Coordinates of C-alpha atoms in Angstrom, one line a residue:
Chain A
X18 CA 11.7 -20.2 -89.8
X19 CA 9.4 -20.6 -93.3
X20 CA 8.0 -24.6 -92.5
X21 CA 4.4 -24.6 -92.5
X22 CA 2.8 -26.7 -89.7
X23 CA 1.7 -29.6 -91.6
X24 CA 5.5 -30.6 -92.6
X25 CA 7.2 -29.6 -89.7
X26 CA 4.8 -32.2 -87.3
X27 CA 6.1 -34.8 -90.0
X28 CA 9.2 -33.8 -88.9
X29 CA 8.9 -34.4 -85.3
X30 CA 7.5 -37.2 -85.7
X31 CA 10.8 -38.1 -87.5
X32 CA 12.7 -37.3 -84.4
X33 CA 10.4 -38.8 -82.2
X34 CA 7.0 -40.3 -81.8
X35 CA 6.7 -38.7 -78.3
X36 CA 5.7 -35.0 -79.0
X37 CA 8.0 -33.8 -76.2
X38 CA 11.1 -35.8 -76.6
X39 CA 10.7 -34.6 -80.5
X40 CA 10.6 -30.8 -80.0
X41 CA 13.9 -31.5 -77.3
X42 CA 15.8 -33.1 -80.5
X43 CA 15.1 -30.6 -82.4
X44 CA 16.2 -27.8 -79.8
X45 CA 19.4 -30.0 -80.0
X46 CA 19.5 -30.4 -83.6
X47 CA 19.4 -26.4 -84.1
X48 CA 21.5 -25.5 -82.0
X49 CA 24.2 -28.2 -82.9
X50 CA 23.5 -26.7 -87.1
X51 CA 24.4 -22.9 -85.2
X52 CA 27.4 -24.1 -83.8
X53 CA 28.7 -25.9 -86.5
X54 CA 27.9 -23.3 -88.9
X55 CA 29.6 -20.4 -86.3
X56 CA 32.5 -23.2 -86.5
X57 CA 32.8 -23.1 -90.2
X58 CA 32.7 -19.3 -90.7
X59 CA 29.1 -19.1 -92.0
X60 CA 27.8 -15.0 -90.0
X61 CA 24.0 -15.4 -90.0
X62 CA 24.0 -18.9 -88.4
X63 CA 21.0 -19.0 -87.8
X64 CA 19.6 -18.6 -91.2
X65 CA 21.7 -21.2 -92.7
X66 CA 20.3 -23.5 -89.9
X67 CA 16.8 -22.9 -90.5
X68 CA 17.7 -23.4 -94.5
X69 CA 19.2 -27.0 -93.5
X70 CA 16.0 -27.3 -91.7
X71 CA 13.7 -26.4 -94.1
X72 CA 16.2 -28.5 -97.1
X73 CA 15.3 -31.5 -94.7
X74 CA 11.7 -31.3 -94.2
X75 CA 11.2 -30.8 -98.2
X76 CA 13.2 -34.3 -98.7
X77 CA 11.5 -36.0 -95.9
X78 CA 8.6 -37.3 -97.7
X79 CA 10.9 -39.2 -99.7
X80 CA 13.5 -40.5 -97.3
X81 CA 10.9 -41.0 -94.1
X82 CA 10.6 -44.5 -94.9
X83 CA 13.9 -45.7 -96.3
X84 CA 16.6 -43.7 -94.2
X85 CA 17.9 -45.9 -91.4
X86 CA 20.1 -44.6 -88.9
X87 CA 20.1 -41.3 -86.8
X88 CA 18.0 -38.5 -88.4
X89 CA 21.1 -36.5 -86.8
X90 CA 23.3 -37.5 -89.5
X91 CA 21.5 -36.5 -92.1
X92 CA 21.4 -33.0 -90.8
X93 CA 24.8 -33.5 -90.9
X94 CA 24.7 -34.0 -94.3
X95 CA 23.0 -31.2 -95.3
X96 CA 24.7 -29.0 -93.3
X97 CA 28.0 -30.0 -94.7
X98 CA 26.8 -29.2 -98.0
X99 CA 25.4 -25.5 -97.2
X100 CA 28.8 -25.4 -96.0
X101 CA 30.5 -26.4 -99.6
X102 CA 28.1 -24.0 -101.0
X103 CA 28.9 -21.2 -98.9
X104 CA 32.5 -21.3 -99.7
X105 CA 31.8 -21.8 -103.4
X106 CA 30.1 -18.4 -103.4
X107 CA 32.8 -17.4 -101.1
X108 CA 30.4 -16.2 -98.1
X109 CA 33.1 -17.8 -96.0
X110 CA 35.9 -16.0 -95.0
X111 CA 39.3 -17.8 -95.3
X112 CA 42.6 -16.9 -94.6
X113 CA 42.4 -13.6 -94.3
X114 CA 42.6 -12.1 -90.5
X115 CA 39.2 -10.7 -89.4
X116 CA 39.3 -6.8 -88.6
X117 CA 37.5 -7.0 -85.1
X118 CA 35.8 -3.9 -85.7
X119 CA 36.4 -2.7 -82.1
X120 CA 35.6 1.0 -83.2
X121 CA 35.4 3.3 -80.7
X122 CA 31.3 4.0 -81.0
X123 CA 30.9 0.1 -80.7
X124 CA 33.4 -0.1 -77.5
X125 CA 30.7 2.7 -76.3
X126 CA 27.4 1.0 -76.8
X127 CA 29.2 -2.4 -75.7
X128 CA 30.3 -0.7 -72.6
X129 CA 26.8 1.1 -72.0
X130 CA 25.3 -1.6 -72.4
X131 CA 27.0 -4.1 -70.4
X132 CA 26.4 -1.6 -67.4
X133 CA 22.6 -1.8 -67.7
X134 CA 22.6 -5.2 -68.2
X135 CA 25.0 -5.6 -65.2
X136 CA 22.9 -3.5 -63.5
X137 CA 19.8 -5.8 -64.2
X138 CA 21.4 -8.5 -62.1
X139 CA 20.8 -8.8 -58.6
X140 CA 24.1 -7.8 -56.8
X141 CA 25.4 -11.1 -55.9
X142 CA 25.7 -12.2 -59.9
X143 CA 27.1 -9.1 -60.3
X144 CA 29.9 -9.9 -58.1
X145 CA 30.1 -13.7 -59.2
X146 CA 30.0 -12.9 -63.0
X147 CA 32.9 -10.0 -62.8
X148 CA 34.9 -12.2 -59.8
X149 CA 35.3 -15.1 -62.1
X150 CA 36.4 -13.2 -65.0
X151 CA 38.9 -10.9 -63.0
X152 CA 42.4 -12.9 -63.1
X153 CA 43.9 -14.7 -66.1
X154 CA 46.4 -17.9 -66.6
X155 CA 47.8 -19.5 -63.4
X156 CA 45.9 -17.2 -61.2
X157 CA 42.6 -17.2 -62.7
X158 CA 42.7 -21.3 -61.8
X159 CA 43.6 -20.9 -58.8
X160 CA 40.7 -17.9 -58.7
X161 CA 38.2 -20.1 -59.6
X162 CA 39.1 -22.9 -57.1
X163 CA 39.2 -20.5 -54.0
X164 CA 35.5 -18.7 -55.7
X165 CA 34.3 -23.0 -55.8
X166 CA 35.7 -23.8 -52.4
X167 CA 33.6 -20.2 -50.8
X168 CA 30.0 -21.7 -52.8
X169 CA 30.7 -25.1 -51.6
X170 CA 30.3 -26.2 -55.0
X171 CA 32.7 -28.5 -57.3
X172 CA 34.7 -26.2 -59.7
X173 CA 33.0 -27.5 -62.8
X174 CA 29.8 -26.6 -61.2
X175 CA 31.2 -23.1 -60.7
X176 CA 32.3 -22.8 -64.4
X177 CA 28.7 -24.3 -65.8
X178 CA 27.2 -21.6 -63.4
X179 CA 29.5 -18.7 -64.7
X180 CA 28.7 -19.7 -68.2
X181 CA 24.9 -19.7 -67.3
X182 CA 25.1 -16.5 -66.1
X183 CA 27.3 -14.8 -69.0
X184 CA 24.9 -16.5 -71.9
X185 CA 22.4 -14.6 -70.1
X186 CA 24.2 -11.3 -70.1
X187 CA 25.3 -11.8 -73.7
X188 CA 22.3 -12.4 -74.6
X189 CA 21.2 -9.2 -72.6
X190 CA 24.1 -6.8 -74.4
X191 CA 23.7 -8.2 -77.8
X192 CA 20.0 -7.4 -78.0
X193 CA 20.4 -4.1 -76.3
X194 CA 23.0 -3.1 -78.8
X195 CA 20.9 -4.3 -82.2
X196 CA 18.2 -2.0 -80.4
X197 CA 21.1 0.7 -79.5
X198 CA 21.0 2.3 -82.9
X199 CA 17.0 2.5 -83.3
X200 CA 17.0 3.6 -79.8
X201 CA 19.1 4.6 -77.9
X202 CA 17.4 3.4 -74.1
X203 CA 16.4 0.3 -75.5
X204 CA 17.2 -2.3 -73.0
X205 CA 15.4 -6.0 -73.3
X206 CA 13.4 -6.8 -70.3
X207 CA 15.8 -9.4 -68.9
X208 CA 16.9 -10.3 -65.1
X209 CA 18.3 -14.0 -64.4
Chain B
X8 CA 23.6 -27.5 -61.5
X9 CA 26.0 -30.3 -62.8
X10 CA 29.4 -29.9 -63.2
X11 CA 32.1 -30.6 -66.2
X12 CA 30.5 -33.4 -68.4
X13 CA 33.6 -34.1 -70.7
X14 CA 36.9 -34.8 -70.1
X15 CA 40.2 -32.9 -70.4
X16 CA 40.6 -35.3 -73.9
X17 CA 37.8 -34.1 -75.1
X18 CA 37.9 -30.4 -74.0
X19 CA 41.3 -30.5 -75.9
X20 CA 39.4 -31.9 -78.8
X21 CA 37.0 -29.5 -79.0
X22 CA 39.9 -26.8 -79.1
X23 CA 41.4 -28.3 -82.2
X24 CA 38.1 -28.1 -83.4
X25 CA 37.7 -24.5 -82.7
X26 CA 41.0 -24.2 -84.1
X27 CA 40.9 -26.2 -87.7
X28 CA 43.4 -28.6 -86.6
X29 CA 41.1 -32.1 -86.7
X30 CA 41.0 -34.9 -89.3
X31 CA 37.8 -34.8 -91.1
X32 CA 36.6 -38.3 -89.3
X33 CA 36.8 -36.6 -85.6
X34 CA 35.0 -33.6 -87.1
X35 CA 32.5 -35.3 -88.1
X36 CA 32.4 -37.2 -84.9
X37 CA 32.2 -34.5 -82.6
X38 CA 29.7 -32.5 -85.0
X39 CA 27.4 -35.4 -84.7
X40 CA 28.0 -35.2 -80.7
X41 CA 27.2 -31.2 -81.2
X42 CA 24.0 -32.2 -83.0
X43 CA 22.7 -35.2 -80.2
X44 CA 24.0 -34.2 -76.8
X45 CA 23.3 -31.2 -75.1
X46 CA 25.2 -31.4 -72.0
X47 CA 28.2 -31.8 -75.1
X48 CA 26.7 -28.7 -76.7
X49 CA 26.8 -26.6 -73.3
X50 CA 30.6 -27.6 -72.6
X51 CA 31.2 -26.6 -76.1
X52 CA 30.0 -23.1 -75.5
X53 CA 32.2 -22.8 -71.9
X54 CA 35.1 -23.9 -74.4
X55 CA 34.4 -20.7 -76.6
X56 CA 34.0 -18.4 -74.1
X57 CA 37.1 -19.4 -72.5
X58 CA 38.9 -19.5 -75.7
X59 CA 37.6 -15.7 -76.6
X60 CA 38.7 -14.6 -72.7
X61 CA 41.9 -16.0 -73.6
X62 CA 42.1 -14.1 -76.8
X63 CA 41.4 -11.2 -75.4
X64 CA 43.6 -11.5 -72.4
X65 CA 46.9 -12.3 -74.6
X66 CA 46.8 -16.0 -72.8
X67 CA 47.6 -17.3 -76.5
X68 CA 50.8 -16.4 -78.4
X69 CA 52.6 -17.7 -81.7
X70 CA 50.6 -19.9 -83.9
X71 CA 48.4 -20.6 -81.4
X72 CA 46.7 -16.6 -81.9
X73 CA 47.3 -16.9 -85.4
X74 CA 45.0 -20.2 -85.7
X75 CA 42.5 -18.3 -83.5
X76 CA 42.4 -15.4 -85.9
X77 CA 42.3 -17.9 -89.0
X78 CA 39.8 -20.2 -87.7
X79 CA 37.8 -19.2 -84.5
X80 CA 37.5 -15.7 -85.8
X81 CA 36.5 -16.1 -89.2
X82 CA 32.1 -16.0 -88.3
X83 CA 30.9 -12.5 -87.2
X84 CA 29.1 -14.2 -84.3
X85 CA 32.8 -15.4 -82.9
X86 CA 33.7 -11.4 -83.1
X87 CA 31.1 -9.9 -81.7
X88 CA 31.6 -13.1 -79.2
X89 CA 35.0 -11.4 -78.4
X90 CA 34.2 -8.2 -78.2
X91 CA 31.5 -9.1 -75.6
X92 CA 34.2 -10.7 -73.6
X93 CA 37.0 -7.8 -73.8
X94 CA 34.7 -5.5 -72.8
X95 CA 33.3 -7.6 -69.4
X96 CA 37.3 -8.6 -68.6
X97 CA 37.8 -4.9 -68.7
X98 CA 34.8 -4.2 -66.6
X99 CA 35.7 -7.0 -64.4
X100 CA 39.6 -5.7 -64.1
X101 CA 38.1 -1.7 -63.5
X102 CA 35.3 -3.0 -60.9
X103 CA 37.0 -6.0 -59.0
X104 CA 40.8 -5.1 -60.2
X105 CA 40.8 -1.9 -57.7
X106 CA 41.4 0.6 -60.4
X107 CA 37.7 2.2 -59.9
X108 CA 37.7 3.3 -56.5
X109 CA 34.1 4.8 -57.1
X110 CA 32.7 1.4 -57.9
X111 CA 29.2 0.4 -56.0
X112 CA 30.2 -3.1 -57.0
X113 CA 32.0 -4.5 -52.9
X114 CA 35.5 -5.7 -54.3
X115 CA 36.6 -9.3 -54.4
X116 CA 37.1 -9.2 -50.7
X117 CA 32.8 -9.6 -50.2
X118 CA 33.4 -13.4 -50.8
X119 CA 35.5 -13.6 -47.6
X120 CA 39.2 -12.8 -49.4
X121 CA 41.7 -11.5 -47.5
X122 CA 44.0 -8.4 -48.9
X123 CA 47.4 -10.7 -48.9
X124 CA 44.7 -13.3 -50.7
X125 CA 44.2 -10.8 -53.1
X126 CA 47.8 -9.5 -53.0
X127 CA 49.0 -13.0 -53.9
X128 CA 46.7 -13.5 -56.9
X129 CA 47.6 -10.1 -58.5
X130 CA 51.3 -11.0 -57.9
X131 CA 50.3 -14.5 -59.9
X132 CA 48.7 -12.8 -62.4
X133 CA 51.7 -11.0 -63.4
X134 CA 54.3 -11.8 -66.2
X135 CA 57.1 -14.2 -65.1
X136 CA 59.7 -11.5 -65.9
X137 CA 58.4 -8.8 -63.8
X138 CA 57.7 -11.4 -60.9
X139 CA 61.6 -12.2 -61.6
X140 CA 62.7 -8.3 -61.6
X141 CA 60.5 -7.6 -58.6
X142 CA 61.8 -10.3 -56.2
X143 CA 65.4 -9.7 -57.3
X144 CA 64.8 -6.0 -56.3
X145 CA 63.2 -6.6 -53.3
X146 CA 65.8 -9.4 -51.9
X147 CA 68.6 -6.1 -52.9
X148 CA 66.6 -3.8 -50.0
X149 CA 66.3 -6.5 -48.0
X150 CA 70.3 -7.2 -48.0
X151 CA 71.0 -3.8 -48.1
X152 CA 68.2 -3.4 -44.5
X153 CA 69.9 -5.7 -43.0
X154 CA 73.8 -4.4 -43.7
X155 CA 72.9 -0.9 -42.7
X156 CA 70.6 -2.4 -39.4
X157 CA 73.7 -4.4 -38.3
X158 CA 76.4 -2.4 -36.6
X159 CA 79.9 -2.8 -38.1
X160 CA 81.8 -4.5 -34.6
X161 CA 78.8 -6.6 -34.3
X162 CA 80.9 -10.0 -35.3
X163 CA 83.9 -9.3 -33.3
X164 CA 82.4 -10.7 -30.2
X165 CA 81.6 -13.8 -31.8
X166 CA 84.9 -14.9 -32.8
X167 CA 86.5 -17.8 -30.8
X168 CA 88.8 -16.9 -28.2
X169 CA 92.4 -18.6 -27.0
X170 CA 94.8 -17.3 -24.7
X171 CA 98.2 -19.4 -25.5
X172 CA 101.5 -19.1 -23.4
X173 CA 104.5 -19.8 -25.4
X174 CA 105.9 -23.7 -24.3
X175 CA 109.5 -24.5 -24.3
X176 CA 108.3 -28.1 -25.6
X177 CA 108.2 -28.8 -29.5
X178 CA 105.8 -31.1 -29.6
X179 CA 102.4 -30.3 -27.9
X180 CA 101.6 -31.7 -24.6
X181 CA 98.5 -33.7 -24.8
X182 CA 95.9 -32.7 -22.4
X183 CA 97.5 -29.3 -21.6
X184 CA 97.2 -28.1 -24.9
X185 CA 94.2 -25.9 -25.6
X186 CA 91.5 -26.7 -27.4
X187 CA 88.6 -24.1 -29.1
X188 CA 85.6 -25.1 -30.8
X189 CA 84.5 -22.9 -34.0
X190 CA 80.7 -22.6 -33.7
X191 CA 78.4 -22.6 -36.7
X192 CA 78.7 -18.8 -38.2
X193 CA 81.6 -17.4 -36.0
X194 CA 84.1 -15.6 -38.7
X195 CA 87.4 -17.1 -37.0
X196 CA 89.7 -17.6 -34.3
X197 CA 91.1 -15.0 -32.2
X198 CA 94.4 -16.1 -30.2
X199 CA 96.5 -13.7 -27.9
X200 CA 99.6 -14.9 -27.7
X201 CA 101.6 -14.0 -24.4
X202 CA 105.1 -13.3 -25.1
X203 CA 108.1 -14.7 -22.9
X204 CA 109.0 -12.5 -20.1
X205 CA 112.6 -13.4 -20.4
X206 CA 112.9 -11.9 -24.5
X207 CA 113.2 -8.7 -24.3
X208 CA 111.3 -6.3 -26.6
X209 CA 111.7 -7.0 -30.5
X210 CA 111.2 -4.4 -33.2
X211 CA 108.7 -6.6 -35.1
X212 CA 107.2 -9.6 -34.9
X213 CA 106.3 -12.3 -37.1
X214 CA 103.5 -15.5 -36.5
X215 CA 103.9 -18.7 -37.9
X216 CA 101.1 -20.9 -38.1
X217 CA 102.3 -25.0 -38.8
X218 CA 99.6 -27.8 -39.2
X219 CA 100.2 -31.5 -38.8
X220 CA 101.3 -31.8 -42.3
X221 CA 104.0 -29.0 -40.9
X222 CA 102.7 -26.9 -44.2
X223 CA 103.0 -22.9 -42.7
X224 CA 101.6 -19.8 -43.3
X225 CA 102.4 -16.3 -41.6
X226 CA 99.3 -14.9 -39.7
X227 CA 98.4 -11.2 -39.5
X228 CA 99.1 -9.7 -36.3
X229 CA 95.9 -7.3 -35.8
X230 CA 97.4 -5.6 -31.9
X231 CA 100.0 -6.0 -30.4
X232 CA 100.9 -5.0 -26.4
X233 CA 103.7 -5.0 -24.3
X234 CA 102.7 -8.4 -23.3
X235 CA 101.4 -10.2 -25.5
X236 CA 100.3 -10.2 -30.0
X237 CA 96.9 -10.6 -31.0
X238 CA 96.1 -12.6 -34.2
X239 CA 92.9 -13.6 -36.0
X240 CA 92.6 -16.7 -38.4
X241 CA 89.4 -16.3 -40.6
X242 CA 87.4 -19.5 -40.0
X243 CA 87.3 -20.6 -44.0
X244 CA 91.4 -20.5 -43.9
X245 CA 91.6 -23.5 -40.9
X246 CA 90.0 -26.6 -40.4
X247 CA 89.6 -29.1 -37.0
X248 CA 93.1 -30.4 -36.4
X249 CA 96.5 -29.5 -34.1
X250 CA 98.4 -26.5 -35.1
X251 CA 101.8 -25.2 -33.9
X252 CA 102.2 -21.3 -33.8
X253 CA 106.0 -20.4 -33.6
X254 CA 107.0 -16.8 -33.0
X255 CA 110.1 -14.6 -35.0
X256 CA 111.3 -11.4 -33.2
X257 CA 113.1 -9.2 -35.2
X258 CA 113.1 -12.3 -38.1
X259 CA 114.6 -14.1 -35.4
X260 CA 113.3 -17.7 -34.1
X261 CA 112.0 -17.4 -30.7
X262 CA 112.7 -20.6 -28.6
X263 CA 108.9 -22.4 -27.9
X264 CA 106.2 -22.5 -29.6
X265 CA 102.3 -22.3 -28.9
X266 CA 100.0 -25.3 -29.3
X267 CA 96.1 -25.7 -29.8
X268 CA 93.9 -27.6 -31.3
X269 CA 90.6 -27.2 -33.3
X270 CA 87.7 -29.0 -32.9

């Protein structure tokens, strides 16, 4: 992210007087501008959320005081509009079926690199993660209910603990492969 | 850890989304909700790693896969997204799926499941025709077990049995007429019929069999001895009710007849 210190407090302050509660919104704010952004077919997320970031701190000396309602919205806003832009310049792919790329050296590094981050996991969320992906349709429900019923946990709490656990090993296998091709052991230091 | 925080509504909401299919006013409204609510913004993430397992697991057919590919797909992040998830349902299928018999990883069994537990959720997990194809195939061996286990005389003995003696009467005589009572699952009646000492011997022989309605039929006569003719009546061709058996020697009317009822 580019915002200089001085602008970015005025920000927070935006969100929040309390220091704390303001950094939380923003966590909240970013990552909602990511996920819309995914949502509308904008790759590089993240840099588009950090430039509706950065478009909102630079009109924030002139709104601060008039703009009434949640500061959410007007994220909103300006998101939408890096959207319309995107797709003017055509940076958003529509219509046209994505090739998956599922080449056979990407399978490979994926695969390599889901072992070591498997094998960074201590064996029981190794077994939980691959158990509560094994089965699919009517089974996998019924999977999932028998896995929830074993933790003594409600099944919602076993799928929020599943996802948990398979952010973090996403997390693991994407950086591993972006370091894959400068080197080829390169595995982040991660265990959940 | 807290459970599901939205409902199945609004999971189904956030599909459409996923999938291009809201008005603009509900985007808007649950963009908003992605942009304030965090516990919203974690269900929305289970939502799109369920949606990519289903991709990848061929869960989603029709236009349904087609919208995927149109709309989900579209943002590199949502591929690689996919490709992250076919490669850990593979892994999950080799490891778990007992296709990798060298696996460290303890198969699904380490949670307490039992091998018909497991049996019964690969048998679910399979397509609806081969389930089909499978059971009709196994209820064929089953049948054809069964037939070959059960020896061919084995329902002879169960059939019911009457011994009749030929009356002069031609009506039956109440009380002395016999009765038999066809048992759930016995194939028929079997009646020996004794024949009248004073006739002599006849070539051939023919049964009559008369119900109350005096509507007749010939019956089959399976053996026949110097004293008497055997005949079987299958138990789908008679009912309960009083039935008159009369008895033709050489096409000839024997005087008498034999009585007995069903019940």
């Amino acid at each position: 992210m580019t915002n200089n210190k001085e602008p970015f407090d005025a920000l927070l302050e935006w969100l929040d007087p309390d220091r704390e509660k303001a950094g939380q919104r923003y966590e909240v704010i970013r990552g909602g501008l990511i996920r819309i952004l995914v949502s509308n077919g904008l790759s590089d997320a993240e840099h588009y959320a950090d430039e509706a970031i950065d478009r909102v701190i630079k009109r924030l000396p002139e709104i601060k005081e008039t703009y009434v309602g949640d500061p959410a919205k007007y994220f909103h806003g300006v998101a939408r509009n890096l959207i319309r832009e995107a797709r003017r310049r055509k940076e958003v792919v529509t219509e046209i079926l994505p090739n998956l790329g599922t080449s056979k050296s990407d399978k490979s590094d994926t695969s390599e690199c889901l072992s070591k981050c498997l094998e960074q996991l201590s064996p029981d969320k190794q077994e939980f993660i691959l158990d509560y992906h094994l089965y699919k349709g009517h089974a996998k429900i019924e999977h999932h209910r028998q896995m929830a019923g074993e933790l003594s946990i409600s099944e919602g709490a076993l799928r929020t603990r599943a996802h948990h656990l398979r952010v973090s090993l996403e997390k693991c296998v994407i950086d591993c492969v972006d370091n894959y091709g400068k080197n080829k052991t390169g595995v982040s230091s991660h265990r959940s | 850890m807290g459970g599901s925080t939205i409902s199945n509504n609004q999971e189904n909401e956030v599909k459409k989304y996923l999938l291009g299919q809201l008005e603009e006013a509900d985007e808007e409204r649950l963009e908003l909700r992605l942009l304030t609510d965090p516990a919203f913004s974690e269900e929305f993430d289970t939502i799109v790693d369920e949606l990519a397992d289903e991709y990848v697991a061929n869960e989603l057919q029709g236009e349904e896969r087609k919208r995927v590919e149109q709309h989900f797909l579209i943002s590199t992040e949502r591929r690689n997204k996919v490709k992250f998830a076919a490669e850990l349902l593979e892994r999950a299928e080799v490891e778990r799926g007992g296709h990798n018999a060298g696996s460290e990883v303890q198969p699904v069994a380490a949670h307490g499941r039992g091998i018909f537990e497991r049996m019964r959720l690969f048998w679910e997990s399979q397509s609806f025709a081969l389930r089909m194809g499978t059971a009709v195939a196994g209820l064929i061996i089953v049948v054809g077990v069964v037939m070959l286990l059960i020896p061919p005389n084995r329902t002879a003995g169960t059939y019911a049995l009457l011994n009749l003696t030929m009356s002069s009467a031609e009506r039956s005589a109440g009380s002395q007429t016999q009765s038999v009572r066809l048992e759930q699952g016995s194939p028929g009646i079997r009646i020996a019929l004794s024949l009248p000492d004073q006739v002599p011997q006849a070539k051939s022989y023919r049964v009559e069999l008369l119900d109350v309605q005096q509507s007749s039929r010939n019956l089959p006569i399976t053996e026949r001895t110097a004293h008497s003719l055997i005949v079987t009546i299958p138990a789908n061709e008679i009912r309960r009710g009083s039935y008159i058996i009369r008895l033709y020697g050489n096409e000839q009317r024997i005087p008498g007849s034999y009585f007995f009822n069903v019940d």
